[in-house]
Coordinates of C-alpha atoms in Angstrom, one line a residue:
L30 CA -27.9 -7.1 -7.7
V31 CA -29.2 -4.7 -5.1
A32 CA -28.5 -7.2 -2.4
V33 CA -24.9 -7.7 -3.6
F34 CA -24.3 -4.0 -3.6
V35 CA -25.8 -3.6 -0.1
L36 CA -23.6 -6.4 1.1
L37 CA -20.5 -4.9 -0.5
A38 CA -21.3 -1.4 1.0
W39 CA -21.9 -2.9 4.5
S40 CA -18.8 -5.0 4.3
Y41 CA -16.7 -2.0 3.3
R42 CA -18.1 0.2 6.0
T43 CA -17.6 -2.5 8.6
G44 CA -14.1 -3.2 7.5
V45 CA -13.2 0.5 7.5
Y46 CA -14.7 0.9 10.9
F47 CA -12.5 -1.9 12.3
L48 CA -9.4 -0.7 10.4
V49 CA -9.7 3.0 11.6
N50 CA -10.5 1.9 15.1
G51 CA -7.4 -0.4 15.2
I52 CA -5.2 2.3 13.7
Q53 CA -6.4 4.9 16.3
R54 CA -6.0 2.5 19.2
A55 CA -2.5 1.6 18.0
H56 CA -1.6 5.3 17.5
H57 CA -2.8 6.2 21.0
E58 CA -1.0 3.3 22.6
L59 CA 2.2 4.0 20.9
R60 CA 2.0 7.7 21.7
M61 CA 1.5 6.8 25.4
R62 CA 4.5 4.5 25.4
V63 CA 6.8 7.0 23.7
S64 CA 5.6 9.7 26.1
E65 CA 6.4 7.4 29.0
R66 CA 9.9 6.6 27.7
S67 CA 10.5 10.3 26.9
L68 CA 9.7 11.3 30.5
D69 CA 11.8 8.5 31.9
P70 CA 15.2 9.7 33.0
R71 CA 16.8 6.8 31.1
G72 CA 15.1 7.9 27.8
F73 CA 14.9 5.1 25.3
G74 CA 17.8 3.3 27.0
D75 CA 20.0 2.9 23.9
R76 CA 21.7 6.3 23.9
Q77 CA 21.0 9.9 25.0
R78 CA 18.7 11.6 22.6
P79 CA 17.9 15.3 22.3
K80 CA 14.4 16.2 23.5
G81 CA 13.5 17.3 19.9
E82 CA 14.3 13.8 18.6
L83 CA 12.1 12.3 21.2
L84 CA 9.3 14.7 20.1
G85 CA 9.9 13.6 16.5
V86 CA 9.6 9.9 17.4
G87 CA 6.5 10.7 19.4
G88 CA 4.9 12.4 16.4
S89 CA 5.8 11.2 12.9
D90 CA 7.3 7.8 13.8
V91 CA 4.3 6.7 15.9
Q92 CA 1.9 7.8 13.2
R93 CA 3.8 5.9 10.5
V94 CA 3.9 2.7 12.6
A95 CA 0.2 3.0 13.4
F96 CA -0.8 3.6 9.8
G97 CA 1.4 0.6 8.9
G98 CA -1.7 -1.4 9.5
L99 CA -2.9 -0.3 6.1
L100 CA 0.0 -2.2 4.6
F101 CA -1.6 -5.5 5.7
V102 CA -5.1 -4.6 4.3
H103 CA -4.7 -2.8 1.0
P104 CA -2.2 -5.0 -0.8
V105 CA -4.4 -8.1 0.0
A106 CA -7.5 -6.3 -1.3
E107 CA -5.7 -5.1 -4.4
L108 CA -4.4 -8.5 -5.2
A109 CA -7.8 -10.0 -4.8
A110 CA -9.3 -7.4 -7.0
V111 CA -6.7 -8.0 -9.7
I112 CA -7.3 -11.7 -9.6
A113 CA -11.1 -11.4 -9.6
A114 CA -11.2 -8.8 -12.4
G115 CA -8.8 -10.9 -14.4
A116 CA -10.9 -14.0 -14.0
V117 CA -14.1 -12.3 -15.0
L118 CA -12.4 -10.6 -17.9
I119 CA -10.8 -13.8 -19.1
S120 CA -14.3 -15.3 -19.4
I121 CA -15.5 -12.2 -21.4
A122 CA -12.4 -11.3 -23.5
W123 CA -9.3 -13.4 -22.7
P124 CA -6.7 -10.9 -24.1
L125 CA -8.1 -8.2 -21.8
G126 CA -8.1 -10.7 -18.8
V127 CA -4.5 -11.7 -19.4
A128 CA -3.5 -8.0 -19.7
V129 CA -5.1 -7.3 -16.3
I130 CA -3.5 -10.3 -14.6
I131 CA -0.1 -9.5 -16.0
G132 CA -0.4 -5.7 -16.0
G133 CA -1.8 -5.4 -12.5
P134 CA 1.2 -6.9 -10.7
L135 CA 3.6 -5.0 -13.0
F136 CA 1.8 -1.8 -12.1
L137 CA 2.1 -2.6 -8.4
L138 CA 5.9 -3.2 -8.8
L139 CA 6.1 0.1 -10.5
L140 CA 4.3 1.8 -7.6
D141 CA 6.7 0.1 -5.2
R142 CA 9.7 1.6 -7.0
F143 CA 8.1 5.0 -6.9
G144 CA 7.3 4.4 -3.2
R145 CA 11.0 4.0 -2.4
H146 CA 11.5 7.6 -3.6
L147 CA 8.6 8.7 -1.3
R148 CA 10.2 6.8 1.7
A149 CA 13.5 8.5 1.1
R150 CA 11.9 11.9 1.1
A151 CA 9.9 11.1 4.3
E152 CA 13.1 9.9 6.1
D153 CA 14.8 13.2 5.1
Q154 CA 11.9 15.2 6.3
Q155 CA 11.8 13.3 9.6
R156 CA 15.5 13.9 10.2
L157 CA 15.2 17.6 9.4
T158 CA 12.1 18.0 11.6
A159 CA 13.9 16.3 14.5
D160 CA 16.9 18.6 14.0
S161 CA 14.7 21.7 14.2
A162 CA 12.8 20.3 17.2
S163 CA 16.2 19.6 18.9
L164 CA 17.4 23.1 18.3
A165 CA 14.1 24.5 19.8
A166 CA 14.3 22.3 22.8
N167 CA 18.0 23.2 23.4
A168 CA 17.3 26.9 23.0
I169 CA 14.4 26.7 25.6
A170 CA 16.5 24.6 28.0
G171 CA 19.4 27.1 27.7
F172 CA 17.4 30.3 27.4
R173 CA 19.0 32.0 30.5
T174 CA 22.5 31.2 29.3
L175 CA 21.7 32.4 25.7
T176 CA 20.2 35.6 27.1
A177 CA 23.3 36.2 29.4
L178 CA 25.6 35.6 26.4
G179 CA 23.5 37.8 24.1
A180 CA 23.1 34.8 21.7
T181 CA 19.3 34.6 21.5
G182 CA 19.4 36.2 18.0
R183 CA 21.8 33.6 16.8
A184 CA 19.8 30.8 18.3
A185 CA 16.6 32.2 16.7
R186 CA 18.3 32.4 13.3
S187 CA 19.6 28.8 13.7
Y188 CA 16.2 27.6 14.5
A189 CA 14.6 29.6 11.7
E190 CA 17.1 28.1 9.2
A191 CA 16.5 24.5 10.5
S192 CA 12.8 25.1 10.5
Q193 CA 12.9 26.4 6.9
R194 CA 14.8 23.3 5.8
A195 CA 12.3 21.0 7.5
R196 CA 9.4 23.0 5.8
V197 CA 11.0 22.6 2.4
A198 CA 11.5 18.9 3.0
A199 CA 7.9 18.5 4.2
I200 CA 6.5 20.2 1.1
A201 CA 8.7 18.0 -1.1
T202 CA 7.4 14.9 0.8
R203 CA 3.8 16.0 0.4
R204 CA 4.4 16.6 -3.3
A205 CA 5.9 13.2 -3.8
E206 CA 3.0 11.7 -1.8
A207 CA 0.4 13.5 -4.0
W208 CA 2.1 12.1 -7.1
F209 CA 2.1 8.6 -5.6
V210 CA -1.6 8.8 -4.7
G211 CA -2.5 10.2 -8.1
V212 CA -0.5 7.6 -10.0
S213 CA -1.8 4.7 -7.8
S214 CA -5.4 5.9 -8.1

């Protein structure tokens, strides 16, 4: 029994090491590519984008893509756990085993539906954050003109309003994420 737990602990630590290492490498590589494209005069090539949007892509989008590696690991492990637990429980108490085998996938489907709500909030937050970053980049780029026109106060208020909307969206996203993690745990 001790050997089984040592093997499980070692396997977990090794797996997490490779997973985190892969995520960090992917995150760094994607950040470097986005930075290269952001500094290129052609930008991303599809259309002109405000600098703030490029900053948003370089931040939140890259992190989401890098952490997408978790989507390949956790569902497989969770499915294996449900099947293994169901098989063991069927041999001990078949009604409980059947409940786990049927209830586990149903619970995962429920989590997926709740995850859609979280994704929608995250997309809204990302859009609002990109908008506020764009306003800030535009204000910095046109600071002399804004100063000459006496419009720095208006620009500051516009940025503060956009930043406030992004902050409220970020809090709503984190709240939804906390509910999701709590329910899934």
